[in-house]
Tab-separated table of C-alpha atoms in Angstrom:
chain	number	residue	atom	x	y	z
U	6	MET	CA	-21.832	-2.197	16.740
U	7	ILE	CA	-23.812	0.631	18.323
U	8	GLY	CA	-25.446	3.238	16.094
U	9	ARG	CA	-24.619	3.673	12.436
U	10	PRO	CA	-21.722	1.617	11.044
U	11	LYS	CA	-18.565	3.695	10.707
U	12	ILE	CA	-16.711	3.871	7.392
U	13	TYR	CA	-13.063	4.927	7.145
U	14	LEU	CA	-12.747	7.170	4.077
U	15	ALA	CA	-9.335	6.663	2.477
U	16	GLY	CA	-7.973	8.324	-0.636
U	17	PRO	CA	-5.474	10.773	-2.090
U	18	GLU	CA	-7.992	13.622	-1.873
U	19	VAL	CA	-6.369	14.479	1.481
U	20	PHE	CA	-3.706	16.158	-0.714
U	21	LEU	CA	-6.176	18.428	-2.529
U	22	ALA	CA	-6.447	22.096	-1.605
U	23	ASP	CA	-10.194	21.625	-1.041
U	24	ALA	CA	-9.864	18.349	0.874
U	25	LYS	CA	-12.207	19.573	3.604
U	26	ALA	CA	-14.979	20.253	1.040
U	27	ILE	CA	-14.632	16.750	-0.404
U	28	SER	CA	-14.578	15.129	3.030
U	29	GLY	CA	-17.772	17.038	3.822
U	30	ARG	CA	-19.474	15.710	0.679
U	31	LYS	CA	-18.328	12.180	1.377
U	32	LYS	CA	-19.600	12.333	4.955
U	33	GLU	CA	-22.992	13.653	3.777
U	34	LEU	CA	-23.260	10.772	1.316
U	35	CYS	CA	-22.352	8.352	4.126
U	36	ALA	CA	-25.144	9.780	6.293
U	37	ASP	CA	-27.597	9.499	3.360
U	38	HIS	CA	-26.784	5.780	3.200
U	39	GLY	CA	-27.079	5.159	6.955
U	40	PHE	CA	-23.357	5.344	7.772
U	41	GLU	CA	-20.992	7.587	9.678
U	42	GLY	CA	-17.948	8.636	7.672
U	43	LEU	CA	-14.542	8.965	9.342
U	44	PHE	CA	-12.096	11.141	7.367
U	45	PRO	CA	-8.365	11.199	8.174
U	46	LEU	CA	-8.077	15.010	8.152
U	47	ASP	CA	-10.553	15.120	11.032
U	48	ASN	CA	-7.535	14.066	13.075
U	49	ASP	CA	-6.202	17.562	13.602
U	50	ALA	CA	-2.649	16.959	14.718
U	51	PRO	CA	-0.947	19.945	16.360
U	52	GLN	CA	1.066	21.837	13.749
U	53	THR	CA	3.917	22.362	16.205
U	54	ASP	CA	4.470	18.702	16.976
U	55	ALA	CA	8.067	17.780	16.106
U	56	SER	CA	6.975	14.265	15.172
U	57	ARG	CA	3.719	15.388	13.570
U	58	ASP	CA	3.851	12.622	10.962
U	59	LEU	CA	3.920	9.944	13.669
U	60	THR	CA	1.031	11.686	15.464
U	61	ILE	CA	-1.032	11.655	12.255
U	62	TYR	CA	-0.109	8.020	11.622
U	63	ARG	CA	-1.272	6.928	15.065
U	64	ALA	CA	-4.497	8.957	14.802
U	65	ASN	CA	-5.261	7.374	11.408
U	66	VAL	CA	-4.539	3.872	12.720
U	67	ALA	CA	-6.827	4.530	15.710
U	68	MET	CA	-9.556	5.708	13.311
U	69	ILE	CA	-9.183	2.545	11.199
U	70	ARG	CA	-9.454	0.439	14.385
U	71	GLN	CA	-12.641	2.322	15.275
U	72	ALA	CA	-14.184	1.869	11.798
U	73	ASP	CA	-16.493	-1.012	10.859
U	74	CYS	CA	-15.300	-0.997	7.248
U	75	GLY	CA	-13.445	1.218	4.759
U	76	ILE	CA	-14.014	2.744	1.328
U	77	PHE	CA	-10.784	3.294	-0.631
U	78	ASN	CA	-10.243	5.700	-3.531
U	79	LEU	CA	-7.793	3.703	-5.659
U	80	THR	CA	-7.623	6.112	-8.613
U	81	PRO	CA	-4.089	6.145	-10.116
U	82	PHE	CA	-1.931	8.760	-8.405
U	83	ARG	CA	1.418	10.166	-9.643
U	84	GLY	CA	1.820	7.221	-12.025
U	85	PRO	CA	0.003	4.053	-13.042
U	86	HIS	CA	-0.762	2.863	-9.503
U	87	ALA	CA	-2.962	3.921	-6.566
U	88	ASP	CA	-1.784	6.188	-3.740
U	89	VAL	CA	0.507	4.230	-1.400
U	90	GLY	CA	-0.950	5.847	1.731
U	91	THR	CA	-4.412	4.618	0.752
U	92	VAL	CA	-3.052	1.170	-0.123
U	93	PHE	CA	-1.210	0.873	3.210
U	94	GLU	CA	-4.512	1.604	4.942
U	95	LEU	CA	-6.322	-0.989	2.794
U	96	GLY	CA	-3.796	-3.588	3.951
U	97	LEU	CA	-4.048	-2.497	7.582
U	98	LEU	CA	-7.861	-2.574	7.666
U	99	THR	CA	-7.810	-5.987	5.973
U	100	GLY	CA	-5.309	-7.183	8.577
U	101	PHE	CA	-7.736	-6.002	11.256
U	102	GLY	CA	-10.340	-8.334	9.673
U	103	LYS	CA	-12.688	-5.595	8.453
U	104	PRO	CA	-14.442	-5.449	5.057
U	105	ALA	CA	-13.085	-3.100	2.402
U	106	PHE	CA	-14.719	-1.513	-0.642
U	107	GLY	CA	-12.782	0.284	-3.355
U	108	TYR	CA	-13.202	2.351	-6.489
U	109	SER	CA	-11.082	3.885	-9.212
U	110	ASN	CA	-12.010	6.821	-11.407
U	111	GLU	CA	-10.315	5.010	-14.295
U	112	SER	CA	-12.126	2.236	-16.155
U	113	GLN	CA	-9.141	0.669	-17.962
U	114	SER	CA	-6.925	-2.050	-16.543
U	115	LEU	CA	-3.372	-1.363	-15.331
U	116	LEU	CA	-1.917	-2.881	-18.505
U	117	GLU	CA	-4.325	-1.000	-20.806
U	118	ARG	CA	-3.422	2.296	-19.148
U	119	MET	CA	0.323	1.632	-19.308
U	120	LYS	CA	-0.013	0.717	-23.020
U	121	ARG	CA	-2.091	3.855	-23.620
U	122	ASP	CA	0.563	6.012	-21.918
U	123	GLY	CA	3.489	4.424	-23.770
U	124	GLN	CA	4.808	2.720	-20.623
U	125	ALA	CA	4.520	-0.908	-21.802
U	126	ALA	CA	6.588	-2.847	-24.349
U	127	PHE	CA	5.952	-6.456	-25.371
U	128	ASP	CA	8.938	-8.759	-24.843
U	129	LYS	CA	8.858	-11.606	-27.356
U	130	ALA	CA	11.425	-13.689	-25.466
U	131	THR	CA	9.329	-13.956	-22.299
U	132	GLN	CA	5.931	-13.244	-23.930
U	133	GLN	CA	5.293	-10.582	-21.295
U	134	TRP	CA	4.583	-6.866	-21.208
U	135	LEU	CA	7.445	-4.992	-19.536
U	136	ASP	CA	7.746	-1.465	-18.133
U	137	ALA	CA	10.621	0.946	-18.813
U	138	SER	CA	12.762	-0.804	-16.148
U	139	GLY	CA	12.226	-4.221	-17.758
U	140	MET	CA	9.876	-5.324	-15.001
U	141	ALA	CA	6.813	-7.416	-15.816
U	142	ILE	CA	3.409	-5.706	-15.879
U	143	GLU	CA	0.683	-7.907	-14.422
U	144	ASP	CA	-1.756	-9.088	-17.091
U	145	PHE	CA	-4.801	-10.227	-15.121
U	146	GLY	CA	-7.088	-7.466	-16.415
U	147	ASN	CA	-7.006	-5.908	-12.950
U	148	ALA	CA	-7.214	-2.197	-12.203
U	149	ASP	CA	-3.972	-2.382	-10.193
U	150	ASN	CA	-1.584	-4.822	-8.495
U	151	LEU	CA	-3.312	-8.138	-7.800
U	152	MET	CA	-2.987	-7.715	-4.032
U	153	ILE	CA	-5.405	-4.772	-4.291
U	154	ASP	CA	-7.919	-6.208	-6.767
U	155	ALA	CA	-7.959	-9.702	-5.238
U	156	CYS	CA	-8.341	-8.316	-1.713
U	157	LEU	CA	-11.648	-6.760	-2.801
U	158	ALA	CA	-12.807	-9.432	-5.273
U	159	GLY	CA	-12.120	-12.148	-2.697
U	160	GLN	CA	-14.690	-10.479	-0.432
U	161	GLY	CA	-17.334	-10.710	-3.171
U	162	HIS	CA	-17.274	-7.075	-4.299
U	163	ALA	CA	-14.730	-6.279	-6.997
U	164	LEU	CA	-13.028	-2.906	-7.293
U	165	VAL	CA	-15.546	-0.466	-8.847
U	166	ARG	CA	-14.146	1.165	-12.000
U	167	ASN	CA	-15.824	4.329	-13.128
U	168	ARG	CA	-14.208	6.594	-15.693
U	169	SER	CA	-14.349	10.230	-14.679
U	170	SER	CA	-13.946	13.286	-16.856
U	171	GLU	CA	-10.233	14.056	-17.349
U	172	ALA	CA	-10.647	17.302	-15.465
U	173	ASP	CA	-11.823	15.749	-12.256
U	174	PRO	CA	-10.113	12.411	-11.610
U	175	PHE	CA	-9.880	12.673	-7.819
U	176	THR	CA	-13.192	14.213	-6.860
U	177	THR	CA	-15.832	12.392	-8.933
U	178	LEU	CA	-18.000	10.446	-6.511
U	179	GLU	CA	-20.010	7.989	-8.665
U	180	GLY	CA	-17.677	5.118	-7.731
U	181	PHE	CA	-17.776	6.157	-4.086
U	182	VAL	CA	-21.599	6.053	-4.100
U	183	ARG	CA	-21.511	2.586	-5.673
U	184	CYS	CA	-19.226	1.471	-2.806
U	185	LEU	CA	-21.694	2.905	-0.284
U	186	GLU	CA	-24.425	0.784	-1.902
U	187	LEU	CA	-22.184	-2.300	-1.688
U	188	ALA	CA	-21.452	-1.520	1.971
U	189	ARG	CA	-25.159	-1.126	2.693
U	190	GLN	CA	-25.851	-4.537	1.118
U	191	HIS	CA	-23.000	-6.031	3.130
U	192	PHE	CA	-24.264	-4.754	6.488
U	193	ALA	CA	-27.870	-5.624	5.648
U	194	ALA	CA	-26.727	-9.215	4.987
U	195	SER	CA	-24.402	-9.625	7.948
U	196	HIS	CA	-25.970	-7.539	10.757
U	197	SER	CA	-22.940	-8.276	12.932
U	198	GLY	CA	-20.676	-5.777	11.239
U	199	ARG	CA	-17.831	-8.276	11.379
U	200	SER	CA	-18.004	-11.093	8.889
U	201	PRO	CA	-15.433	-13.884	8.953
U	202	ALA	CA	-11.785	-13.037	8.337
U	203	TYR	CA	-11.300	-11.120	5.111
U	204	ALA	CA	-7.584	-11.644	4.748
U	205	ARG	CA	-7.876	-15.181	3.439
P	8	MET	CA	8.073	-19.670	17.654
P	9	ILE	CA	9.765	-22.958	16.813
P	10	GLY	CA	13.049	-22.901	14.896
P	11	ARG	CA	14.411	-19.857	13.116
P	12	PRO	CA	12.151	-16.804	12.916
P	13	LYS	CA	10.484	-16.493	9.505
P	14	ILE	CA	10.774	-13.299	7.497
P	15	TYR	CA	8.336	-12.419	4.704
P	16	LEU	CA	10.391	-10.919	1.852
P	17	ALA	CA	8.323	-8.269	0.070
P	18	GLY	CA	9.371	-6.109	-2.852
P	19	PRO	CA	8.913	-5.311	-6.531
P	20	GLU	CA	11.731	-7.685	-7.501
P	21	VAL	CA	9.000	-10.287	-8.085
P	22	PHE	CA	8.537	-8.470	-11.423
P	23	LEU	CA	12.175	-8.889	-12.518
P	24	ALA	CA	13.121	-11.508	-15.100
P	25	ASP	CA	15.650	-12.955	-12.631
P	26	ALA	CA	13.352	-12.811	-9.597
P	27	LYS	CA	14.223	-16.375	-8.634
P	28	ALA	CA	17.949	-15.524	-8.485
P	29	ILE	CA	17.280	-12.552	-6.224
P	30	SER	CA	14.958	-14.524	-3.964
P	31	GLY	CA	17.699	-17.131	-3.656
P	32	ARG	CA	20.257	-14.499	-2.605
P	33	LYS	CA	17.825	-12.974	-0.116
P	34	LYS	CA	17.059	-16.360	1.407
P	35	GLU	CA	20.776	-17.151	1.738
P	36	LEU	CA	21.322	-13.828	3.529
P	37	CYS	CA	18.388	-14.658	5.823
P	38	ALA	CA	19.959	-17.992	6.698
P	39	ASP	CA	23.324	-16.278	7.353
P	40	HIS	CA	21.554	-14.073	9.912
P	41	GLY	CA	19.671	-16.918	11.621
P	42	PHE	CA	16.344	-16.468	9.807
P	43	GLU	CA	14.215	-18.344	7.311
P	44	GLY	CA	13.168	-16.230	4.321
P	45	LEU	CA	9.704	-16.656	2.779
P	46	PHE	CA	9.474	-15.307	-0.778
P	47	PRO	CA	6.118	-14.773	-2.507
P	48	LEU	CA	7.130	-16.505	-5.762
P	49	ASP	CA	7.653	-19.698	-3.781
P	50	ASN	CA	3.861	-19.880	-3.878
P	51	ASP	CA	3.667	-21.598	-7.266
P	52	ALA	CA	0.078	-21.047	-8.290
P	53	PRO	CA	-1.131	-23.288	-11.117
P	54	GLN	CA	-0.809	-21.443	-14.430
P	55	THR	CA	-4.167	-22.774	-15.594
P	56	ASP	CA	-6.177	-21.440	-12.688
P	57	ALA	CA	-8.877	-19.112	-14.030
P	58	SER	CA	-8.658	-16.978	-10.876
P	59	ARG	CA	-4.882	-17.278	-10.561
P	60	ASP	CA	-4.565	-13.773	-9.131
P	61	LEU	CA	-6.881	-14.647	-6.231
P	62	THR	CA	-4.935	-17.883	-5.666
P	63	ILE	CA	-1.656	-15.936	-5.488
P	64	TYR	CA	-3.249	-13.343	-3.183
P	65	ARG	CA	-4.446	-15.995	-0.744
P	66	ALA	CA	-1.091	-17.811	-0.806
P	67	ASN	CA	0.755	-14.533	-0.072
P	68	VAL	CA	-1.640	-13.665	2.755
P	69	ALA	CA	-1.140	-17.151	4.235
P	70	MET	CA	2.645	-16.669	3.999
P	71	ILE	CA	2.396	-13.311	5.792
P	72	ARG	CA	0.303	-14.962	8.531
P	73	GLN	CA	2.993	-17.619	8.869
P	74	ALA	CA	5.852	-15.080	9.069
P	75	ASP	CA	7.235	-13.671	12.317
P	76	CYS	CA	8.145	-10.353	10.670
P	77	GLY	CA	8.658	-8.813	7.244
P	78	ILE	CA	11.354	-6.948	5.314
P	79	PHE	CA	9.979	-4.588	2.669
P	80	ASN	CA	11.806	-3.221	-0.384
P	81	LEU	CA	10.299	0.269	-0.615
P	82	THR	CA	12.450	1.550	-3.491
P	83	PRO	CA	10.420	3.903	-5.742
P	84	PHE	CA	8.664	1.942	-8.496
P	85	ARG	CA	7.078	3.347	-11.695
P	86	GLY	CA	7.037	6.838	-10.175
P	87	PRO	CA	7.981	8.626	-6.960
P	88	HIS	CA	6.384	6.073	-4.605
P	89	ALA	CA	6.982	2.472	-3.516
P	90	ASP	CA	5.330	-0.540	-5.168
P	91	VAL	CA	1.679	-0.748	-4.082
P	92	GLY	CA	1.753	-4.546	-3.769
P	93	THR	CA	4.615	-4.273	-1.285
P	94	VAL	CA	2.869	-1.450	0.576
P	95	PHE	CA	-0.392	-3.421	0.817
P	96	GLU	CA	1.587	-6.261	2.398
P	97	LEU	CA	3.282	-3.835	4.820
P	98	GLY	CA	-0.159	-2.688	5.968
P	99	LEU	CA	-1.468	-6.249	6.233
P	100	LEU	CA	1.501	-7.514	8.271
P	101	THR	CA	1.218	-4.469	10.535
P	102	GLY	CA	-2.495	-5.188	10.967
P	103	PHE	CA	-1.548	-8.728	12.007
P	104	GLY	CA	0.580	-7.163	14.785
P	105	LYS	CA	3.964	-8.248	13.418
P	106	PRO	CA	7.126	-6.143	13.242
P	107	ALA	CA	8.182	-4.685	9.888
P	108	PHE	CA	11.554	-3.521	8.581
P	109	GLY	CA	11.984	-1.555	5.373
P	110	TYR	CA	14.590	-0.149	3.021
P	111	SER	CA	14.791	2.001	-0.072
P	112	ASN	CA	17.603	2.055	-2.607
P	113	GLU	CA	17.137	5.837	-2.824
P	114	SER	CA	18.617	8.100	-0.167
P	115	GLN	CA	16.681	11.298	-0.932
P	116	SER	CA	13.308	12.181	0.546
P	117	LEU	CA	10.086	12.014	-1.484
P	118	LEU	CA	10.053	15.803	-1.892
P	119	GLU	CA	13.760	15.966	-2.823
P	120	ARG	CA	13.258	13.311	-5.500
P	121	MET	CA	10.161	14.987	-6.922
P	122	LYS	CA	12.017	18.323	-7.056
P	123	ARG	CA	14.990	16.620	-8.709
P	124	ASP	CA	12.728	15.054	-11.341
P	125	GLY	CA	10.825	18.273	-12.082
P	126	GLN	CA	7.605	16.978	-10.484
P	127	ALA	CA	7.270	19.596	-7.726
P	128	ALA	CA	6.296	23.281	-7.912
P	129	PHE	CA	6.159	25.639	-4.930
P	130	ASP	CA	2.765	27.301	-4.441
P	131	LYS	CA	3.192	30.703	-2.808
P	132	ALA	CA	-0.488	31.026	-1.881
P	133	THR	CA	-0.529	27.902	0.287
P	134	GLN	CA	3.240	27.769	0.995
P	135	GLN	CA	3.258	24.134	-0.096
P	136	TRP	CA	4.979	22.032	-2.737
P	137	LEU	CA	2.453	20.698	-5.245
P	138	ASP	CA	2.631	17.943	-7.869
P	139	ALA	CA	1.471	18.254	-11.506
P	140	SER	CA	-2.148	17.629	-10.418
P	141	GLY	CA	-2.002	20.418	-7.828
P	142	MET	CA	-1.913	17.954	-4.951
P	143	ALA	CA	0.255	18.648	-1.906
P	144	ILE	CA	3.547	16.762	-1.578
P	145	GLU	CA	4.273	15.769	2.013
P	146	ASP	CA	7.203	17.716	3.480
P	147	PHE	CA	8.256	15.684	6.514
P	148	GLY	CA	11.618	14.652	5.073
P	149	ASN	CA	10.286	11.115	4.739
P	150	ALA	CA	11.273	8.631	2.039
P	151	ASP	CA	7.612	8.139	1.104
P	152	ASN	CA	4.046	8.720	2.342
P	153	LEU	CA	3.994	9.214	6.123
P	154	MET	CA	1.936	6.048	6.668
P	155	ILE	CA	4.944	4.050	5.429
P	156	ASP	CA	7.743	5.935	7.199
P	157	ALA	CA	5.870	6.380	10.484
P	158	CYS	CA	4.816	2.726	10.548
P	159	LEU	CA	8.506	1.788	10.668
P	160	ALA	CA	9.828	4.717	12.735
P	161	GLY	CA	7.088	4.167	15.327
P	162	GLN	CA	8.526	0.686	15.912
P	163	GLY	CA	11.955	2.160	16.666
P	164	HIS	CA	13.654	1.327	13.363
P	165	ALA	CA	13.263	3.943	10.674
P	166	LEU	CA	13.161	3.112	6.971
P	167	VAL	CA	16.737	2.371	5.839
P	168	ARG	CA	17.770	4.581	2.911
P	169	ASN	CA	20.706	3.427	0.875
P	170	ARG	CA	21.463	4.926	-2.524
P	171	SER	CA	22.236	2.295	-5.118
P	172	SER	CA	24.015	2.735	-8.413
P	173	GLU	CA	21.573	3.951	-11.080
P	174	ALA	CA	21.966	0.711	-12.968
P	175	ASP	CA	20.758	-1.527	-10.216
P	176	PRO	CA	18.011	0.135	-8.178
P	177	PHE	CA	15.964	-2.995	-7.425
P	178	THR	CA	18.610	-5.598	-6.716
P	179	THR	CA	21.182	-3.881	-4.477
P	180	LEU	CA	21.041	-5.609	-1.103
P	181	GLU	CA	22.938	-3.330	1.321
P	182	GLY	CA	19.682	-1.930	2.727
P	183	PHE	CA	18.241	-5.432	2.949
P	184	VAL	CA	21.247	-6.616	4.973
P	185	ARG	CA	20.844	-3.622	7.309
P	186	CYS	CA	17.216	-4.664	7.854
P	187	LEU	CA	18.346	-8.214	8.665
P	188	GLU	CA	20.659	-6.749	11.325
P	189	LEU	CA	17.773	-4.712	12.752
P	190	ALA	CA	15.570	-7.813	12.771
P	191	ARG	CA	18.266	-9.798	14.560
P	192	GLN	CA	18.517	-7.081	17.223
P	193	HIS	CA	14.742	-7.086	17.547
P	194	PHE	CA	14.453	-10.835	18.106
P	195	ALA	CA	17.478	-10.897	20.414
P	196	ALA	CA	15.728	-8.260	22.548
P	197	SER	CA	12.241	-9.708	22.536
P	198	HIS	CA	12.723	-13.523	22.374
P	199	SER	CA	8.973	-13.963	22.009
P	200	GLY	CA	8.875	-12.999	18.357
P	201	ARG	CA	5.697	-11.041	19.027
P	202	SER	CA	6.162	-7.730	20.734
P	203	PRO	CA	3.152	-5.592	21.690
P	204	ALA	CA	0.877	-4.317	18.944
P	205	TYR	CA	2.783	-2.427	16.269
P	206	ALA	CA	-0.160	-0.673	14.680
P	207	ARG	CA	-0.438	1.976	17.370
């Protein structure tokens, strides 16, 4: 690794009208912590490209390859779970053998949130909580699907849960800053920038 | 590759009460097409394990490492998007450089479905469709987030969309069978079982 470690900045804030402002704040915070932030929207794909989605995909994958680690905004998005684009990228970066850090601007577990929102019913026959489609809701106390939580916890830094104000669930950055601190500790401990395989 | 190519079978059907029945049908269909199916629930983690979620995670990751490719059920789950556990595994397998095939038991695009379900409003100022949180809805005609669709399309086999009956959105297997046919074509063409890097 030459220069400051690079962090891929993943999250659903790419869909916000002021995404560029948030990416700017995240990159400043990265610099404050000794990192360089890489934000997907910095890949300016030509608007006229007929296969613009594939162009963006390949630019994002190239950026994840270039990164030394990633920080993932796993705040629930359009339902009880994290944004699938962000989660795909978490899997990809993990498959590339790079460390991942993640946060959610919700403090409750998946099951607690689904109960709170009237999306969970207890089934006496199977002694499980089920969703509206009769499918089991995981009951590990995790923030989301176990593949997400265990990916992070298995690396020694569990998903950071930090309840935001209702008004601002996608832009609050306390959890992001906590991930930057975890990343700083990680790189201070490892020096190499590539610890042993994370996808164990 | 020795013996039949192995396919990792990912999808939210792990949460169904009759998951074992569905995994059995999927594995039979794999065998009919010359493959061996690997289903996550075949990783029987001990029920008493205090960190059972991490045990399951590591067993699933090991199964994905062992697989020659994957077939992903990307049917919308608990909202307009695919199951995040399945999508994490799609990213991971892609990061491992293995080919992925995917299907959805919905034929409409993400935007069409969100319009249909009253979850999309057109914003004249930005000329974009927005969700209830004011976040842009992708308008590429894709089934889901571009990272999912482009991952598959970029490999030459787009996400298979196959509308199921309302009653049976997670268990219909027409799209799965189409993916098996695509996988058979892929392995007939490549022989090696490992074509050049898929995460381009």
